[in-house]
Short mmCIF file of C-alpha atoms in Angstrom, two decimals:
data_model
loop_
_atom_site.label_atom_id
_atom_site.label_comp_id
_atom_site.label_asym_id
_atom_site.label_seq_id
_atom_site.Cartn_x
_atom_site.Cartn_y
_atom_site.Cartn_z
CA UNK A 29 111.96 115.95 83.80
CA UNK A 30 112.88 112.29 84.77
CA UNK A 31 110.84 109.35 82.25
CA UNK A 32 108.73 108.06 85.67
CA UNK A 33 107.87 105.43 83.41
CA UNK A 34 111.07 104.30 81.67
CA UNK A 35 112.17 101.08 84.00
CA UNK A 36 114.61 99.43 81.99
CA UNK A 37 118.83 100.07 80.95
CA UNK A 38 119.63 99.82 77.79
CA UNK A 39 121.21 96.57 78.61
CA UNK A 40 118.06 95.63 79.79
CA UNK A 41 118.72 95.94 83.45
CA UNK A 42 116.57 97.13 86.01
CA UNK A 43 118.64 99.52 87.90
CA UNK A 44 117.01 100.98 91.36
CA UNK A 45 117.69 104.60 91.83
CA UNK A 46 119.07 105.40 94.97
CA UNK A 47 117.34 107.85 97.61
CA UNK A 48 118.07 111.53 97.45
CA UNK A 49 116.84 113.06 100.84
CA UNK A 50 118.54 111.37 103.73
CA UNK A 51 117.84 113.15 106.58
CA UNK A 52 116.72 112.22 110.28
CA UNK A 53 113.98 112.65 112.52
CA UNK A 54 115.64 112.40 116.05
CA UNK A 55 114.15 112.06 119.74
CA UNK A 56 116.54 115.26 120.81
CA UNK A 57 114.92 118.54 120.34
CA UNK A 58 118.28 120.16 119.36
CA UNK A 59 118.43 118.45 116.00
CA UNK A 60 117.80 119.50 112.68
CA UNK A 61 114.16 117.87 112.46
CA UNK A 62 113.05 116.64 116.08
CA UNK A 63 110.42 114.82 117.02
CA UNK A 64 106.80 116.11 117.41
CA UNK A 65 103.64 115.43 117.45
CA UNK A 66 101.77 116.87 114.11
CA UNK A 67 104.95 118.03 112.60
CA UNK A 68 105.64 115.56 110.00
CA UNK A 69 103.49 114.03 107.16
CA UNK A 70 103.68 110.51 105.19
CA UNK A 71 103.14 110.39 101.47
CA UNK A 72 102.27 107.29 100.73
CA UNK A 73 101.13 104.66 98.00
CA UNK A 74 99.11 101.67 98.99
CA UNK A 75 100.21 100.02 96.24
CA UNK A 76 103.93 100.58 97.08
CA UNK A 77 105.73 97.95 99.26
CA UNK A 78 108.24 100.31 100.30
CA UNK A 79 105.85 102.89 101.27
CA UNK A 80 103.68 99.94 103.05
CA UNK A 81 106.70 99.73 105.45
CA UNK A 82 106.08 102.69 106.16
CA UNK A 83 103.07 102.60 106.96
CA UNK A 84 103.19 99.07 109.46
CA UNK A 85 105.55 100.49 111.44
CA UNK A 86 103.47 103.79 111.59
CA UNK A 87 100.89 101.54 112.77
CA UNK A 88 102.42 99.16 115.13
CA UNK A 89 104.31 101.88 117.04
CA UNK A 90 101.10 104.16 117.93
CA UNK A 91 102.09 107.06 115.35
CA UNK A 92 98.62 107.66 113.80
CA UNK A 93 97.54 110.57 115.61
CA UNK A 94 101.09 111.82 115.64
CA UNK A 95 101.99 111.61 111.80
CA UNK A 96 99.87 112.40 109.20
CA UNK A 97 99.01 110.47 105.88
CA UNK A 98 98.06 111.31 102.56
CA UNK A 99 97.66 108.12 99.95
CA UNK A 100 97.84 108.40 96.35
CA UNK A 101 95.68 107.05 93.44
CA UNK A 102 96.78 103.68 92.76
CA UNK A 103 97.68 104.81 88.82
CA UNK A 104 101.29 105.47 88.15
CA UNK A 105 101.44 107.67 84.78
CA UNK A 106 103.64 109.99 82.67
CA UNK A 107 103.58 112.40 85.31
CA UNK A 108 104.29 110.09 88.38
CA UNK A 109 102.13 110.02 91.45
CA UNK A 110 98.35 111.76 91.32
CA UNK A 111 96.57 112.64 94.28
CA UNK A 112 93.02 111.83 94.18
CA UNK A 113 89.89 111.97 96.34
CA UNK A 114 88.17 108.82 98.32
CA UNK A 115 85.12 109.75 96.31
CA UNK A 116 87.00 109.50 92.87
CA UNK A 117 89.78 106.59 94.49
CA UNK A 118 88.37 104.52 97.61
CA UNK A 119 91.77 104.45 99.88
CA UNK A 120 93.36 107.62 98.09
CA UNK A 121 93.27 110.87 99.78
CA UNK A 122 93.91 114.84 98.30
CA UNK A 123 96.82 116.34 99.79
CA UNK A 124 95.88 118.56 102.33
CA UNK A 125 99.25 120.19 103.94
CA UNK A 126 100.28 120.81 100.43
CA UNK A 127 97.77 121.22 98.42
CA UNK A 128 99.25 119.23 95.73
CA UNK A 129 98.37 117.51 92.70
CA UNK A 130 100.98 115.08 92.39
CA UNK A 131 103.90 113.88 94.16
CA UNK A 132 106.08 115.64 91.83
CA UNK A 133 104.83 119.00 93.38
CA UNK A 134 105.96 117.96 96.94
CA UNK A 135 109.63 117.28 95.49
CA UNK A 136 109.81 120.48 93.26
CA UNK A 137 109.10 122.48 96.53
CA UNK A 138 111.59 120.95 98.37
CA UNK A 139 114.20 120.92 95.84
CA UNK A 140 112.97 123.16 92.69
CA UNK A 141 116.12 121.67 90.31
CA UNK A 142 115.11 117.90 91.33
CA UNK A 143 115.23 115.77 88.62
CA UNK A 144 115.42 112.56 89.34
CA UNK A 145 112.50 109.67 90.22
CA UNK A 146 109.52 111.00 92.15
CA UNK A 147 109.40 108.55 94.48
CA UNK A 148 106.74 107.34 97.66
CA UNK A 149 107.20 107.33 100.79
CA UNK A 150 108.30 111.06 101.36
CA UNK A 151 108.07 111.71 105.14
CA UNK A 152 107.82 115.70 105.00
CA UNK A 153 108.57 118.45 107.60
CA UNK A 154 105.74 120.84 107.79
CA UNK A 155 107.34 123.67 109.67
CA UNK A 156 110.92 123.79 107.68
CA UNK A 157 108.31 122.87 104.63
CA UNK A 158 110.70 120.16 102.90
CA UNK A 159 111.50 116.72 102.50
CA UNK A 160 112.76 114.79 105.57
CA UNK A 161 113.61 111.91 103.97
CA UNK A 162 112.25 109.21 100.77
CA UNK A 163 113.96 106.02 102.16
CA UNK A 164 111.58 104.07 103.46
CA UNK A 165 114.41 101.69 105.46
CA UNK A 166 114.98 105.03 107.07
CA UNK A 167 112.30 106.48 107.72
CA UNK A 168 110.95 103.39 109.69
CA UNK A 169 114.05 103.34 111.87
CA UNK A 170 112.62 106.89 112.57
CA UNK A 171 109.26 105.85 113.35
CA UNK A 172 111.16 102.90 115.54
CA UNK A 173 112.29 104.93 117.66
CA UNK A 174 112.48 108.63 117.45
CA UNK A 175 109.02 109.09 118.58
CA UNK A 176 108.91 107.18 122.17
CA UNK A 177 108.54 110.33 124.30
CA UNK A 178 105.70 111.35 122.41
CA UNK A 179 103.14 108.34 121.50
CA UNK A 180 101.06 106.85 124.35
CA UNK A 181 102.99 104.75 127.24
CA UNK A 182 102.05 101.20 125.80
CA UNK A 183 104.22 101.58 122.32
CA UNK A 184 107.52 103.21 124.17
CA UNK A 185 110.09 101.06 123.73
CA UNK A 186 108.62 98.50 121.61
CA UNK A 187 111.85 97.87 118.99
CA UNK A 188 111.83 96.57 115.48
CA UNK A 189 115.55 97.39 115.54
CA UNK A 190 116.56 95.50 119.17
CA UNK A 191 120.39 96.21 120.10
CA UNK A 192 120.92 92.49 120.56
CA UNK A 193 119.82 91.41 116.75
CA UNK A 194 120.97 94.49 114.44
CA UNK A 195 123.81 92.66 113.46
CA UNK A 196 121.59 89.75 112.12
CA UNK A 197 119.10 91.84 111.27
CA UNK A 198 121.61 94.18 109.01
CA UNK A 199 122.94 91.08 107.22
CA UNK A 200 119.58 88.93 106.49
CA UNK A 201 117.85 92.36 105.39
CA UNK A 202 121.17 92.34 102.85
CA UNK A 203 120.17 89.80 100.55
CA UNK A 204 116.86 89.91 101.17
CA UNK A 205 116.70 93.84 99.94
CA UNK A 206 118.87 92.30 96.74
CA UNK A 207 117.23 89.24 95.47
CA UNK A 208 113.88 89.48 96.76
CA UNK A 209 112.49 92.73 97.51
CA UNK A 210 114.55 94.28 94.59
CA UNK A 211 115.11 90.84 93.07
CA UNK A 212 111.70 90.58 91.98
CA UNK A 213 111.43 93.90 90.12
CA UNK A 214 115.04 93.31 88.42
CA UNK A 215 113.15 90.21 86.98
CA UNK A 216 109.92 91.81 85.79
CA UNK A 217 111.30 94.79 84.48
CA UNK A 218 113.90 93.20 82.85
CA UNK A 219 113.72 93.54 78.62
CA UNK A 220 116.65 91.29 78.24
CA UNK A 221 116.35 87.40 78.34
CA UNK A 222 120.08 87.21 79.56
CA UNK A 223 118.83 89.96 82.72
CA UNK A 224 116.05 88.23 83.16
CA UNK A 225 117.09 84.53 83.94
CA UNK A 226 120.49 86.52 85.77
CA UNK A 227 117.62 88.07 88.60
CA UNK A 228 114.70 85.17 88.68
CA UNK A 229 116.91 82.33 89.60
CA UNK A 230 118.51 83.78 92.85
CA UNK A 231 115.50 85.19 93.59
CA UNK A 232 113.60 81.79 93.82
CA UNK A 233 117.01 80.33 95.76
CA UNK A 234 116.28 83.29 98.44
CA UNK A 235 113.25 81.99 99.07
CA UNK A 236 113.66 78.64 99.16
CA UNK A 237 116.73 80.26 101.87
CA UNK A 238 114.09 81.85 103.98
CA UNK A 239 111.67 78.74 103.44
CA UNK A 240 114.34 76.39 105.80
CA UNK A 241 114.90 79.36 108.63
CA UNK A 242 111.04 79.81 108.70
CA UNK A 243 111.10 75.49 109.23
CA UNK A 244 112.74 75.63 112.73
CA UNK A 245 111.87 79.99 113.26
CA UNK A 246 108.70 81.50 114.31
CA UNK A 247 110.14 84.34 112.49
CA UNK A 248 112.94 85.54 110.72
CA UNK A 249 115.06 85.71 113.55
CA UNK A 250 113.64 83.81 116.23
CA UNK A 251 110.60 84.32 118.51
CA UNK A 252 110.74 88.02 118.02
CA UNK A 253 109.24 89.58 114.59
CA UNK A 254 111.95 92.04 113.75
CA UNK A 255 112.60 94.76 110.82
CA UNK A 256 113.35 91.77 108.38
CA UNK A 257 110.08 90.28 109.04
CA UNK A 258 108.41 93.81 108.11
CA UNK A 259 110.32 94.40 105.13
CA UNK A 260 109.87 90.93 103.57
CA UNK A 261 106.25 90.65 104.34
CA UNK A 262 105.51 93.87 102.04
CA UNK A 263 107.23 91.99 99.31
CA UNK A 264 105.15 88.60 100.43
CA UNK A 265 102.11 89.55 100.22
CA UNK A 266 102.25 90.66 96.59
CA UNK A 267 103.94 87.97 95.65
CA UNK A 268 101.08 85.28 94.20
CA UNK A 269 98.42 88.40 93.03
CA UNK A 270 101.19 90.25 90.93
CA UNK A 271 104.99 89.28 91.07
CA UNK A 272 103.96 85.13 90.11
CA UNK A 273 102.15 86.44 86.74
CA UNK A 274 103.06 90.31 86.16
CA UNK A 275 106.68 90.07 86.40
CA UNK A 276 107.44 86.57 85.46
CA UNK A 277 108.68 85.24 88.72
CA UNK A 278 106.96 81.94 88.24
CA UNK A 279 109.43 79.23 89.18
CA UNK A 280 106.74 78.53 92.21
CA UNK A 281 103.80 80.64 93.98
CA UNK A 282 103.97 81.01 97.89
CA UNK A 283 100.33 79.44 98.11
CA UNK A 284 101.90 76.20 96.61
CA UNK A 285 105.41 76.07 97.02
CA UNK A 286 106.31 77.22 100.12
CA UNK A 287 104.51 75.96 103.20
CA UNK A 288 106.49 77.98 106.32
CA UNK A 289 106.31 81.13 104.34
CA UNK A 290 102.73 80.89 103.43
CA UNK A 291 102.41 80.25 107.84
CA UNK A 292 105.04 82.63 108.68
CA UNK A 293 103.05 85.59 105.85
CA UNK A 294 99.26 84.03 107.94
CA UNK A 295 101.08 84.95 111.10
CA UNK A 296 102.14 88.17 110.08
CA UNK A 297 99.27 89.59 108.57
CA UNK A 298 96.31 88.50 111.48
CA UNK A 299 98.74 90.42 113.99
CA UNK A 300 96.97 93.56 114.85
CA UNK A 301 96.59 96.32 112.49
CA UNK A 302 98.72 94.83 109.76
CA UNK A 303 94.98 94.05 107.74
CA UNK A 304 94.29 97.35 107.77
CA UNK A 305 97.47 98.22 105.78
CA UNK A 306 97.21 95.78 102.88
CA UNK A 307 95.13 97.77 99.94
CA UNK A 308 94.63 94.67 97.49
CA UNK A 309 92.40 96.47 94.99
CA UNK A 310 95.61 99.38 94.70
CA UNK A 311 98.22 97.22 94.58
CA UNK A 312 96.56 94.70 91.94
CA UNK A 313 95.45 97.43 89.69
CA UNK A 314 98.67 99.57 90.20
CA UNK A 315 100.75 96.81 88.57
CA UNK A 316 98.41 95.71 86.20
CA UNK A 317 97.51 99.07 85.07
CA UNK A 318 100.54 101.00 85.57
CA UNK A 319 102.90 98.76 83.40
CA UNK A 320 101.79 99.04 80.50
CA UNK A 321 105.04 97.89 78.78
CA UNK A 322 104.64 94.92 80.31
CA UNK A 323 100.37 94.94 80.31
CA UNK A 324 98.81 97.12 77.65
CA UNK A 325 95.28 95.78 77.74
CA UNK A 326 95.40 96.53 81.65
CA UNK A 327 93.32 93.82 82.51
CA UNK A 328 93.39 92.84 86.04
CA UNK A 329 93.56 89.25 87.38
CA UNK A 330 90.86 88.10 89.98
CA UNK A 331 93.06 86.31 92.50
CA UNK A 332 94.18 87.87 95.42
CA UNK A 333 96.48 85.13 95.98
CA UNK A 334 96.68 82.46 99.28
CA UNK A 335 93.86 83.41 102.03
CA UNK A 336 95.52 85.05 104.85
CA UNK A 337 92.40 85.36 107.14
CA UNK A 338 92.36 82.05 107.55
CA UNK A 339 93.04 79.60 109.66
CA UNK A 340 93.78 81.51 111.84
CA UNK A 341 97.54 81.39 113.88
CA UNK A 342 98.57 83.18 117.10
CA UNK A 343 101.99 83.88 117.68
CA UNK A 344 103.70 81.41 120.23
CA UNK A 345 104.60 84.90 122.88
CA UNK A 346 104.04 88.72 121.92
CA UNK A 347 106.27 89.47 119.11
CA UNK A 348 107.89 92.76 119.88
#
């Protein structure tokens, strides 16, 4: 069985593992896993900001009632991903298409010889009774677009992924996947000095990057909030509460230090339905209490970091 909690190389190196199932959901009803309406199911941690892509573009493209979620308690331990009850966990859910205790389960009855990371998201295919895919930049270019003929009339053709901006979108999403979504776990789980310093510093010289286009863009790419935007903004938001302290990326905060991403994360999070994705109390106590290499008393910091609610800004046209 894979150490779930064993982060580091033994140079010291946080190394990401890369996704095993990489299959597609398509709009044809030939293909291996089409699209339908109750067929697939999202596992999910709140806590995750890979899964939370997930679960944004789930929301802004209509595919509640048409995809199915199950959340897991916020707790990461020796045995990976537990499911637990909204009695026991307020946000988590049991499994109910599996039955399933932990995420583990779902894997090991995909792919009984798996051995590597149990990971979240895991978009899962109820009638072949596998796993669809685990890559979350995937599995929202899925949910982009695989689903138009199925959810209601106003969400067809609304695009994260627009023909006329993939190319920019591929290359900003590039560095931004390296040195800041990635970049700021290769700093905090790094048990080296040398690794350390080698991740924190181009992480901070991203962001100063995407601090000057957010001085002259609305968002990453323009007027139009894109991919990018959605897969930075899950990074964002976690940024001040538990990357600043937790994993040592304190060259600045985003409340202090950056004024167009602290508007451009405002923005992002009062459009509608984002709120309702952002689980602060799982995602603060998953780090905190999760790590324990890096946080054995588990004690949880108070801040949620900068106040998004408020004041309130409207975008300049609809988005997307």
């Amino acid at each position: 069985m894979s150490n779930i909690t064993k982060w580091d190389s033994k140079d010291g190196e946080f190394r990401r593992q890369v996704s095993s199932f990489r299959s597609f959901v398509e709009a044809d009803p030939s293909a291996e896993f089409p699209a339908e309406a109750g067929r697939y199911h999202l596992y999910v941690s709140l806590a995750c900001p890979w899964a939370h892509r997930t679960l944004i573009v789930r929301k802004l493209k209509g595919l509640e009632g048409v995809i199915g979620v199950s959340v897991v308690h916020y707790l990461l331990g020796p045995n990976g991903w537990k499911f637990a009850s909204p009695e026991d966990v307020p946000g988590a859910t049991l499994d109910t298409v599996n039955g399933a205790e932990y995420i583990r389960d779902i894997y090991l009855k995909a792919e009984p010889e798996y051995s590597a990371r149990y990971t979240v998201p895991v978009l899962w295919d109820k009638k072949k009774n596998t796993i669809v895919s685990n890559e979350s930049s995937e599995i929202i270019r899925m949910f982009n677009t695989a689903f138009d003929g199925i959810v209601d009339p106003e969400y067809r053709g609304i695009t994260f992924y627009p023909e006329d901006l993939r190319k920019d979108i591929d290359e900003i999403n590039e560095w931004i996947y390296d040195t800041i979504n990635n970049g700021v776990y290769k700093t905090g789980f790094a048990t080296a000095q040398e690794a350390y310093e080698k991740h924190c510093v181009p992480l901070f010289e991203s962001l100063e990057r995407v601090e000057k286009i957010l001085s002259g863009n609305e968002f990453l790419l323009g007027s139009r909030m894109t991919e990018a935007d959605i897969r930075l903004f899950t990074t964002i938001v976690r940024f001040d509460p538990v990357y600043h302290g937790h994993f040592k990326c304190n060259l600045k905060q985003i409340a202090t230090g950056y004024p167009n991403i602290l508007r451009w994360t405002r923005e992002f999070y009062q459009l509608p339905g984002i709120k309702d994705t952002v689980n602060m109390e799982h995602i603060k106590k998953h780090y905190y209490m999760s790590h324990t290499q890096i946080n054995p008393t588990k004690v949880v910091p108070l801040s949620n970091g900068p106040d998004l609610e408020s004041p309130s800004i409207k975008p300049a046209s609809r988005p997307y």
